[in-house]
Coordinates of N, CA and C in Angstrom, one line a residue:
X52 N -32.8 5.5 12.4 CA -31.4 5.3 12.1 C -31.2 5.6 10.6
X53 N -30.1 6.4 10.6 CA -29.8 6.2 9.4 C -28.7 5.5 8.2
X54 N -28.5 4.9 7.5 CA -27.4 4.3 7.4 C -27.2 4.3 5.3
X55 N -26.2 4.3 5.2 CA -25.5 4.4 3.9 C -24.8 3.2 3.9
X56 N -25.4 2.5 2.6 CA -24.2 1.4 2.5 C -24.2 1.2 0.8
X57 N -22.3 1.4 0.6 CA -21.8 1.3 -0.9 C -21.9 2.5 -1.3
X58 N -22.1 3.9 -1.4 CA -22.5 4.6 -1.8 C -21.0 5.2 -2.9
X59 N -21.6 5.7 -4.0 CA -20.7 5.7 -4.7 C -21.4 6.9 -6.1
X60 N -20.4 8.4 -6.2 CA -20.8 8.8 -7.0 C -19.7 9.5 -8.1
X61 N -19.8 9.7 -8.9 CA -19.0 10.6 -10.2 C -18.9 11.0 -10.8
X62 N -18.6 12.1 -11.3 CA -18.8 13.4 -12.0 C -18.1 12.7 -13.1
X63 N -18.3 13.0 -14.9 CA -17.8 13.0 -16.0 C -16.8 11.6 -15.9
X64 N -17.3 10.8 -15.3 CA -16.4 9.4 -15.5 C -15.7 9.8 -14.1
X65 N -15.2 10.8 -13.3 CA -14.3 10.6 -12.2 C -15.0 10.5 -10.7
X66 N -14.4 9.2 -10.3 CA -15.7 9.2 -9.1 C -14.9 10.0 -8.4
X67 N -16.0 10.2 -7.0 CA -15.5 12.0 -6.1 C -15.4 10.7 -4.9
X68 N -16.4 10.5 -4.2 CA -16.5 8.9 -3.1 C -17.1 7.7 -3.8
X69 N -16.0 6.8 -3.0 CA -16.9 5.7 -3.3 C -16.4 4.0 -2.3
X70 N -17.4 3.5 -2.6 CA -17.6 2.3 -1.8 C -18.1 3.2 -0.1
X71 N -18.8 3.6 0.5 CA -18.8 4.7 1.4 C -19.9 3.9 2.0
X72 N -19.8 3.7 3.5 CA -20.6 2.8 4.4 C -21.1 3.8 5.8
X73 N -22.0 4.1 6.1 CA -22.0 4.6 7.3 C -23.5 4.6 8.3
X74 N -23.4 4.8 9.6 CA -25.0 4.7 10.5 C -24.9 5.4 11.0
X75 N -25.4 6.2 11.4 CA -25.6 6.8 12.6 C -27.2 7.0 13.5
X76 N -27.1 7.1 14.6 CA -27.8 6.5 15.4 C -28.9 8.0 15.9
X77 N -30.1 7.7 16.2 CA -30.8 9.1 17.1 C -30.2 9.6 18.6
X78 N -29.5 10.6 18.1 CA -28.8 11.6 19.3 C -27.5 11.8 18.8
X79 N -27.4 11.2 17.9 CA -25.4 11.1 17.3 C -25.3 12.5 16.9
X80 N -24.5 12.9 16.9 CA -24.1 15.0 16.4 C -22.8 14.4 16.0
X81 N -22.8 14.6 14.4 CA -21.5 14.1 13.9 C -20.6 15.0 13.2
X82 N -19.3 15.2 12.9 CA -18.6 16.0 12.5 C -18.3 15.5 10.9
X83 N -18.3 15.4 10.5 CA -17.4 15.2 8.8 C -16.6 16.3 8.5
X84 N -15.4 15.5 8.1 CA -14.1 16.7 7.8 C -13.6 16.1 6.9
X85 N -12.1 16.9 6.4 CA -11.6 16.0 5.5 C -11.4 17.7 4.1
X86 N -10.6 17.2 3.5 CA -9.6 18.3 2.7 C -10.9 18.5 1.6
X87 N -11.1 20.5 1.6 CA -11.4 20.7 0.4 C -11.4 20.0 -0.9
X88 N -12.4 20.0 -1.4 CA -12.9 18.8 -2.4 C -12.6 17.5 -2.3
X89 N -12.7 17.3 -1.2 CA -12.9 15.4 -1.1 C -14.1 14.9 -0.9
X90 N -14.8 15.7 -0.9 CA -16.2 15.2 -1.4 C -17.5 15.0 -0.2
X91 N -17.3 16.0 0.9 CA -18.1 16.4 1.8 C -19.5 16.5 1.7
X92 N -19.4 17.7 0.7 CA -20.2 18.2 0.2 C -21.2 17.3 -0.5
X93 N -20.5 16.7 -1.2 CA -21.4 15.7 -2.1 C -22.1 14.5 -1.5
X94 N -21.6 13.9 -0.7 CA -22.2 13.3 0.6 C -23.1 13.9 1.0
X95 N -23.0 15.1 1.6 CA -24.5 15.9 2.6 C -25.4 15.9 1.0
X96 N -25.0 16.4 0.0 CA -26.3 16.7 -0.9 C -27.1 15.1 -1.5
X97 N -26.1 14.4 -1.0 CA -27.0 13.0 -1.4 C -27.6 12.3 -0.4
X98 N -27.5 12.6 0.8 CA -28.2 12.6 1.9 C -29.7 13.3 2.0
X99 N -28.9 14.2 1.6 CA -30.5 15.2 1.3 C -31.1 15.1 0.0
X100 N -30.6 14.2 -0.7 CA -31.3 13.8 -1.8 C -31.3 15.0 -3.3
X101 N -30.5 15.9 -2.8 CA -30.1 17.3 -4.0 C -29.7 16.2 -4.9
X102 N -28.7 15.0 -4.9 CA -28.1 14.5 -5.9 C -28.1 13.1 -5.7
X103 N -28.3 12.4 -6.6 CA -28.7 10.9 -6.4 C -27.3 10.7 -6.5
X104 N -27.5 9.0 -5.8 CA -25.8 8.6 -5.8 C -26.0 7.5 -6.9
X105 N -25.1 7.2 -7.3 CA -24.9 6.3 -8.7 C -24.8 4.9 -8.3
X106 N -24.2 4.9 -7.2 CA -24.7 3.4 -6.8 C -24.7 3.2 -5.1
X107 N -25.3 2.2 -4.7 CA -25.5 2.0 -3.2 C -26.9 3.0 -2.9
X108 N -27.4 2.8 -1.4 CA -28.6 3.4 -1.2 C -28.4 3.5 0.2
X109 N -29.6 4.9 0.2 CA -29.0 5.0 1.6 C -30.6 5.3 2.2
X110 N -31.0 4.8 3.5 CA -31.7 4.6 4.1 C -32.1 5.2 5.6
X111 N -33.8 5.9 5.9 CA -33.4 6.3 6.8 C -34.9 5.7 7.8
X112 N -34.5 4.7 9.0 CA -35.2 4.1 9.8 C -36.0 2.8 8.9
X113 N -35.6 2.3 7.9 CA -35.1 0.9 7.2 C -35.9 1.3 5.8
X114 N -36.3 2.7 5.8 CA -37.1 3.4 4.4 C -36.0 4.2 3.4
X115 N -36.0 3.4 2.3 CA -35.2 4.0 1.0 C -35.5 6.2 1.2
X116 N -34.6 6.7 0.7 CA -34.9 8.1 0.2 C -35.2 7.6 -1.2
X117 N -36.4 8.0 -1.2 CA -36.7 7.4 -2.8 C -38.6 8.2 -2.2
X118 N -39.1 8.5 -1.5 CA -40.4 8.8 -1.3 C -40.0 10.5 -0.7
X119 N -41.0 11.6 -1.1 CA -41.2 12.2 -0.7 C -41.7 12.5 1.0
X120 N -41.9 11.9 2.2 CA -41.9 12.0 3.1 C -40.8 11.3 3.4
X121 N -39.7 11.1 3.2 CA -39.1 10.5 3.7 C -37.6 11.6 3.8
X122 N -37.5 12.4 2.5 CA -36.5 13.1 2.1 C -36.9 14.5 3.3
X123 N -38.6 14.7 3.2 CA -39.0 15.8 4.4 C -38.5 15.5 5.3
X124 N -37.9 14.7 6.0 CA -37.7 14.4 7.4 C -35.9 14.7 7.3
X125 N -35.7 15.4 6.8 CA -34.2 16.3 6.2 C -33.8 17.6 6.2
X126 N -33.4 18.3 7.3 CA -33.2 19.7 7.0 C -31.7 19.9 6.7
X127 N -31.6 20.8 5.9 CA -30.2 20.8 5.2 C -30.2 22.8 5.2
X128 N -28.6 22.9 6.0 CA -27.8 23.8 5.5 C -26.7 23.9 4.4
X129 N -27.2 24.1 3.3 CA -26.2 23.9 2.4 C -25.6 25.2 2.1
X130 N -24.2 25.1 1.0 CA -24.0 26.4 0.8 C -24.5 27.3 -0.9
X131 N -25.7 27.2 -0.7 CA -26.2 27.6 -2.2 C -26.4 29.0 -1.5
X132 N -26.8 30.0 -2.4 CA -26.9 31.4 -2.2 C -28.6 31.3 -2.3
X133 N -29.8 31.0 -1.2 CA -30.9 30.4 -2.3 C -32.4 31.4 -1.7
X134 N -31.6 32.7 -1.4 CA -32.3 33.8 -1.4 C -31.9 35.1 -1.9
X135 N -32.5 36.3 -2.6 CA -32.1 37.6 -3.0 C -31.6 38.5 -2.1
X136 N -31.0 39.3 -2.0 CA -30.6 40.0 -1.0 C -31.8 41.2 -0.7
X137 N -32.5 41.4 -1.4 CA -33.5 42.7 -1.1 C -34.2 42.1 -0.1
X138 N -34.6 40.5 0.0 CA -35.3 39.9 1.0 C -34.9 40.4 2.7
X139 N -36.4 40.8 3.0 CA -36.1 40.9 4.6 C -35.9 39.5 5.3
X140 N -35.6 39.7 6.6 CA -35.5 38.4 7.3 C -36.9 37.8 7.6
X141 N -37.8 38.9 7.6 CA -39.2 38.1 7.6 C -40.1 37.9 6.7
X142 N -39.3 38.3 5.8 CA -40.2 38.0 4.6 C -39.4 36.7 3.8
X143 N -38.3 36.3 4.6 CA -37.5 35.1 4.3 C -37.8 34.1 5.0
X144 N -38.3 34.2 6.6 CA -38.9 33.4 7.4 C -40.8 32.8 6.7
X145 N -41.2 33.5 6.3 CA -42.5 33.7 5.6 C -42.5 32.5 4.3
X146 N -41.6 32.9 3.4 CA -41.5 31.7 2.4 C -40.6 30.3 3.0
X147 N -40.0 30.4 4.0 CA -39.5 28.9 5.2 C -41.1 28.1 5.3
X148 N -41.9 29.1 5.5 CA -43.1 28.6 6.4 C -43.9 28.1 5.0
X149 N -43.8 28.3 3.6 CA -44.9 28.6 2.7 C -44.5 26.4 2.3
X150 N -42.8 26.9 2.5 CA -41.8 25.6 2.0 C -42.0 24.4 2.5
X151 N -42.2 24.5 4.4 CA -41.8 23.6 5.2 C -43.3 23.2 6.0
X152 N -44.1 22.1 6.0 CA -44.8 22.2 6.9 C -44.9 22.4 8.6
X153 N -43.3 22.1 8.6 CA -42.7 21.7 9.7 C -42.0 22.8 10.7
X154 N -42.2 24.0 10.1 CA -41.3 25.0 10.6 C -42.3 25.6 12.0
X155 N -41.1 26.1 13.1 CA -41.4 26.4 14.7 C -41.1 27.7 14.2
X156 N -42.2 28.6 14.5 CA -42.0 29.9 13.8 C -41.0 30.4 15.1
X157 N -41.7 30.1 16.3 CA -41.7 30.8 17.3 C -40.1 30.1 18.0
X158 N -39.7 29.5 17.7 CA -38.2 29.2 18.1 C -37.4 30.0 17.1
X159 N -37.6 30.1 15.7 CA -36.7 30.6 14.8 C -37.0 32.3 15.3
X160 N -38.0 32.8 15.5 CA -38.1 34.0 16.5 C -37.5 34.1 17.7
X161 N -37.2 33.0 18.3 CA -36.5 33.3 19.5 C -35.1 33.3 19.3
X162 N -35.0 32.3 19.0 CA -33.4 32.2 18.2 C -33.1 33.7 17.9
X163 N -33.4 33.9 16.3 CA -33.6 35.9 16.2 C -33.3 36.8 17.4
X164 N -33.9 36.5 17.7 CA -34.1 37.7 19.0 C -32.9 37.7 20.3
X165 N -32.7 36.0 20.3 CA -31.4 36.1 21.3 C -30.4 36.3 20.8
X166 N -30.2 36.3 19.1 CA -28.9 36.9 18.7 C -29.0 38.3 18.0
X167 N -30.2 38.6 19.0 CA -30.3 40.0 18.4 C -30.0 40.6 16.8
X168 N -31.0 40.5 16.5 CA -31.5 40.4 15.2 C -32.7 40.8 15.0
X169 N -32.7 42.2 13.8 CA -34.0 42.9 13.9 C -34.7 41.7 12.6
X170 N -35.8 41.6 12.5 CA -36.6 40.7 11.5 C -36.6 41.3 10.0
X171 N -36.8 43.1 10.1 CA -37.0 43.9 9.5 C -35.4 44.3 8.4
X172 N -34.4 43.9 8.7 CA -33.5 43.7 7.8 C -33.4 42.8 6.9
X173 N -32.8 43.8 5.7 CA -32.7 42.8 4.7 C -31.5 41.7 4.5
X174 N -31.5 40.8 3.6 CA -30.3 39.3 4.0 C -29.3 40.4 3.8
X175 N -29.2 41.5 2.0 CA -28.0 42.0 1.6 C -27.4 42.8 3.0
X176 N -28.1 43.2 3.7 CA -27.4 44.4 4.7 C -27.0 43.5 6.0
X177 N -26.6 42.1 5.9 CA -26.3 41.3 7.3 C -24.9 40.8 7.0
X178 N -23.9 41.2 8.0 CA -22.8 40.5 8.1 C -22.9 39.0 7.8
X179 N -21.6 38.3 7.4 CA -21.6 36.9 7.1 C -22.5 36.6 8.3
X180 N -21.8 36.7 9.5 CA -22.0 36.2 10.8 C -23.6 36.2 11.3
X181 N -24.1 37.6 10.6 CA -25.6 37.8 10.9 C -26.5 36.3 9.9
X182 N -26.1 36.5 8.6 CA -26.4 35.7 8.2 C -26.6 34.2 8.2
X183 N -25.3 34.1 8.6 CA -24.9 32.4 8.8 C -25.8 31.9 10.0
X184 N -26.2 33.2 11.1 CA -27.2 32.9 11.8 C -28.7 32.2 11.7
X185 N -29.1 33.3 10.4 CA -30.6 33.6 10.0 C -30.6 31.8 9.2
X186 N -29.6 31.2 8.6 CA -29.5 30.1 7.9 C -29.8 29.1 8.8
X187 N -28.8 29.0 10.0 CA -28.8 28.1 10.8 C -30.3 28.2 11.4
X188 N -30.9 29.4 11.8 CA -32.2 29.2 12.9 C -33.1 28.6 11.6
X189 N -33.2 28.6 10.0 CA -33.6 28.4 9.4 C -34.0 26.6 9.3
X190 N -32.7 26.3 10.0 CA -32.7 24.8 10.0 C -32.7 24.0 11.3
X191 N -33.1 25.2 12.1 CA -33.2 24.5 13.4 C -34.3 24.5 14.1
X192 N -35.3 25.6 13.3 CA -36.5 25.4 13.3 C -37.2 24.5 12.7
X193 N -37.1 23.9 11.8 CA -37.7 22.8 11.3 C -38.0 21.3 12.5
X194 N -39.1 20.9 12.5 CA -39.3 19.6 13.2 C -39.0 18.1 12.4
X195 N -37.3 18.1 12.0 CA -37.7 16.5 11.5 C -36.2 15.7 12.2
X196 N -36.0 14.7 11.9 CA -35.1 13.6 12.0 C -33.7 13.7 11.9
X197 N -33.6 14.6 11.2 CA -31.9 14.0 10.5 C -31.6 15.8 10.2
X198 N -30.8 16.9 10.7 CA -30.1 17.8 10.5 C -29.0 18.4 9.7
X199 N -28.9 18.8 8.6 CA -27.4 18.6 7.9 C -26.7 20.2 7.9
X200 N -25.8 19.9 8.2 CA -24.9 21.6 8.1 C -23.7 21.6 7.0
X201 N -23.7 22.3 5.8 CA -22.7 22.5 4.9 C -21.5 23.6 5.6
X202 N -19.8 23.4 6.3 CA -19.2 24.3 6.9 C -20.3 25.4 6.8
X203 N -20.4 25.9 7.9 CA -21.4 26.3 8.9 C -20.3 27.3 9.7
X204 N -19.1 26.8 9.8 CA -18.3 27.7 10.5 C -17.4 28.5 9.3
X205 N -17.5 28.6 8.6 CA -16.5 28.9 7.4 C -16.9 30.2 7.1
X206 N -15.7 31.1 7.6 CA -16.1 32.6 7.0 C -16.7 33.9 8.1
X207 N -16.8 33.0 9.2 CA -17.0 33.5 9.9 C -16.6 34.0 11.6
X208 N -16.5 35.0 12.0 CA -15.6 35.2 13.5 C -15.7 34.2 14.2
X209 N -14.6 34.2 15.6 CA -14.7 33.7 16.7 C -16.3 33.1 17.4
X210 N -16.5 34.3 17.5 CA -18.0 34.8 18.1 C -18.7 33.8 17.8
X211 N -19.4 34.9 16.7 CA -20.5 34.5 15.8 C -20.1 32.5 15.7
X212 N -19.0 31.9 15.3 CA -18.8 30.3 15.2 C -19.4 30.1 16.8
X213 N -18.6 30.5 18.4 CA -19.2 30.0 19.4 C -20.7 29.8 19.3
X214 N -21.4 31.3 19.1 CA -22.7 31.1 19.2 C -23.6 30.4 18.1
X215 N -23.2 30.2 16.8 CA -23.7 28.9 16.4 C -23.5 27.9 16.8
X216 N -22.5 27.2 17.5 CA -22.0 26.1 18.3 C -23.2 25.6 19.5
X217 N -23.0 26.8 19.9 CA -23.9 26.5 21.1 C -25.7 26.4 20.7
X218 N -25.7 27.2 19.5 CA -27.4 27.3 18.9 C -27.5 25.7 18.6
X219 N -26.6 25.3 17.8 CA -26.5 24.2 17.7 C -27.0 22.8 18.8
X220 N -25.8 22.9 19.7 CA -26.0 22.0 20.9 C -27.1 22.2 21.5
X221 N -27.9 23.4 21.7 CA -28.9 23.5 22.8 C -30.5 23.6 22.0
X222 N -30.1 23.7 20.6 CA -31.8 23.6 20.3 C -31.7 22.8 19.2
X223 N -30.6 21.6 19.4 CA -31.0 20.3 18.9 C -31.9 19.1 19.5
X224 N -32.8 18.7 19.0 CA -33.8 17.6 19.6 C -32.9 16.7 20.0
X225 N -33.0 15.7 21.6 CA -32.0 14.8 21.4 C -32.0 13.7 20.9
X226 N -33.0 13.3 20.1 CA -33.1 11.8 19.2 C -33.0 12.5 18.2
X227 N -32.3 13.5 17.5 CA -32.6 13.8 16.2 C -30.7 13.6 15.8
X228 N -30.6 13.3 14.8 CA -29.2 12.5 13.7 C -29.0 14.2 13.1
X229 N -27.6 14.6 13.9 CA -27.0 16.0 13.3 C -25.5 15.7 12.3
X230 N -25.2 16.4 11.1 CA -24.1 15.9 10.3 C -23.7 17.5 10.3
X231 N -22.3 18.1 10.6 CA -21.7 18.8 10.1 C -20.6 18.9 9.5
X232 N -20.5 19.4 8.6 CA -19.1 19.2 7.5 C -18.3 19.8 8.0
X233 N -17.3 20.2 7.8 CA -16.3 21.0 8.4 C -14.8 20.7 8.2
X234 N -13.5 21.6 7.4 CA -12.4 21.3 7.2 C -11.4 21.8 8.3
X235 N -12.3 22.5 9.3 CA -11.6 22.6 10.6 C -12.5 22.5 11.6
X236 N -11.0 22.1 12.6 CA -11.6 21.0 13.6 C -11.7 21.6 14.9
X237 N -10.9 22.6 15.1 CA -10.6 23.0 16.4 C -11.5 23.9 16.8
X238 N -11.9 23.9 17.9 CA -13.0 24.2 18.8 C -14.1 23.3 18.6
X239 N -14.4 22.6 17.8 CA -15.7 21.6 17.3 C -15.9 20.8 18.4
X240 N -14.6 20.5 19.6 CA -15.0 19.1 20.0 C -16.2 18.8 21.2
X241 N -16.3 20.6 21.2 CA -18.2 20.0 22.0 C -19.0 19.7 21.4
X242 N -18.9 19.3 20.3 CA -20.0 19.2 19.4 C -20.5 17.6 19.4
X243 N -19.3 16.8 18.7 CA -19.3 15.8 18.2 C -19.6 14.9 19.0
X244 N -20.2 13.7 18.9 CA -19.5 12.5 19.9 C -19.3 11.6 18.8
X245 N -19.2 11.7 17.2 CA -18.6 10.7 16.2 C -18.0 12.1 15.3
X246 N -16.9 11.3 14.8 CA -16.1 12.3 13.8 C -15.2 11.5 12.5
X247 N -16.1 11.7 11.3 CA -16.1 11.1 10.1 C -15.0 11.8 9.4
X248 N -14.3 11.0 8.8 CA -13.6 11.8 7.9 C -13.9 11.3 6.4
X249 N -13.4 11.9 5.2 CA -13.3 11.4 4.1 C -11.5 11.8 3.2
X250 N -11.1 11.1 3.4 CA -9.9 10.6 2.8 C -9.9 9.2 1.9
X251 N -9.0 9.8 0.4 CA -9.1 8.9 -0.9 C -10.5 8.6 -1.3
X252 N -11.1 9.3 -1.2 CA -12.6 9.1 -1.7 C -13.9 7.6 -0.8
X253 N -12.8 7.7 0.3 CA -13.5 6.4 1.2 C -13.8 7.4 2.5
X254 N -15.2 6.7 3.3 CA -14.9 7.2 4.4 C -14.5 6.4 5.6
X255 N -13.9 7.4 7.1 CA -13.5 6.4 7.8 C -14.1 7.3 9.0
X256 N -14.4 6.2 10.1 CA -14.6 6.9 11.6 C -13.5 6.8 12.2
X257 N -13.5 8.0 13.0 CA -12.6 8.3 14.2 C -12.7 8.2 15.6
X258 N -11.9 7.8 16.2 CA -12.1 8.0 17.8 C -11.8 9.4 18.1
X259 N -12.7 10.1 18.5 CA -12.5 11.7 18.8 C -11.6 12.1 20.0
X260 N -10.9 11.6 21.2 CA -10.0 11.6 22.1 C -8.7 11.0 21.0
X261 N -8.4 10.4 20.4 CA -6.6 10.1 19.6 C -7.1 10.9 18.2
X262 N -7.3 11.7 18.1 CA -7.3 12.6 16.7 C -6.3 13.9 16.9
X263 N -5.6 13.4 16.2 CA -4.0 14.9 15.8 C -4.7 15.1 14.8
X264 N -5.6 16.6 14.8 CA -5.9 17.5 13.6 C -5.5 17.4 12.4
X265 N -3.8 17.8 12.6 CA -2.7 17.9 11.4 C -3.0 16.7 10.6
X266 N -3.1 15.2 11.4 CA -3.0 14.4 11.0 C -4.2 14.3 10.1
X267 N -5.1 14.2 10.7 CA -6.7 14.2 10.0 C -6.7 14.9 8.3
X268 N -6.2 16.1 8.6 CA -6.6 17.2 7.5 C -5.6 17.3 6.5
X269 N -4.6 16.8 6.9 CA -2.9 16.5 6.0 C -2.6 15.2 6.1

């Protein structure tokens, strides 16, 4: 299980979230939404431990993120740019494997391959869509606990968002704790069965059947 309780952080004296409570359970696939810069982002990176929170602690299976096996049991899509473009896809898969003890070579190859995807291209010569792929099999390969997606559908076609959707739903472990961010909602709702928002720098759960979008995001 994972759970956050009090969590509280702030840039230059201005907090971004705070007082922030949350659990979620093995099998939960969760949504987080909520208006550009309300502080999504900064939530998944303190989850993944990129950014300590300034107060409150958050915990996963009754163990502090404070140990190095513990933060491993975290795979995170974030939106950092945190490869060169000259890199091929297998020579990007190659340093995944150098990074992660944990990496399924042979699913992030399959994955590849069912979205048709030569290995031999480089990241600069891949559509967003190709890319946002190569990211996602990046993190779906990994064997651990807890899954994080930074908008994952942002920027990208119809398409290409279905078939991450579904990459998603079908080669997720079912005891494994999935978090996606996201400032839009619509088509998501196969995804979810909890949908977080963050409004006024607090967060709140939703019931996913009485959610008016407009309402949510405005």
């Amino acid at each position: 299980m994972l759970v956050g309780m009090n969590l509280y952080k702030a840039y230059a004296n201005h907090s971004i979230i705070e007082n922030i409570d949350f659990e979620a359970k093995p099998g939960d696939m969760i949504v987080l939404t909520g208006e550009n810069g309300s502080g999504k982002t900064t939530l998944l990176d303190m989850i993944a431990y990129l950014k300590k929170a300034d107060g409150g602690t958050i915990e996963l299976n009754s163990e502090p993120f404070i140990s190095n096996n513990i933060r491993q049991q975290v795979a995170y899509l974030s939106n950092e740019n945190f490869a060169m473009k000259n890199t091929t896809i297998a020579e990007f898969v190659k340093q995944h494997t150098l990074l992660f003890d944990d990496i399924q070579i042979e699913k992030w190859d399959r994955l590849l391959a069912s979205w048709g995807i030569n290995k031999q291209l480089k990241l600069g010569e891949l559509s967003t869509g190709m890319l946002m792929k190569v990211k996602i099999g990046s993190v779906l390969a990994r064997d651990v606990e807890v899954y994080l997606y930074d908008e994952p559908f942002a920027n990208i076609d119809i398409l290409a968002r279905s078939e991450v959707m579904k990459a998603i739903i079908s080669e997720t472990k079912s005891d494994a704790i999935t978090i996606i961010s996201s400032h839009h909602l619509e088509g998501t709702e196969q995804l979810y069965n909890k949908l977080w928002l963050i409004k006024n720098k607090t967060l709140k759960k939703l019931i996913p059947k009485y959610i008016d979008q407009k309402l949510v995001i405005h």
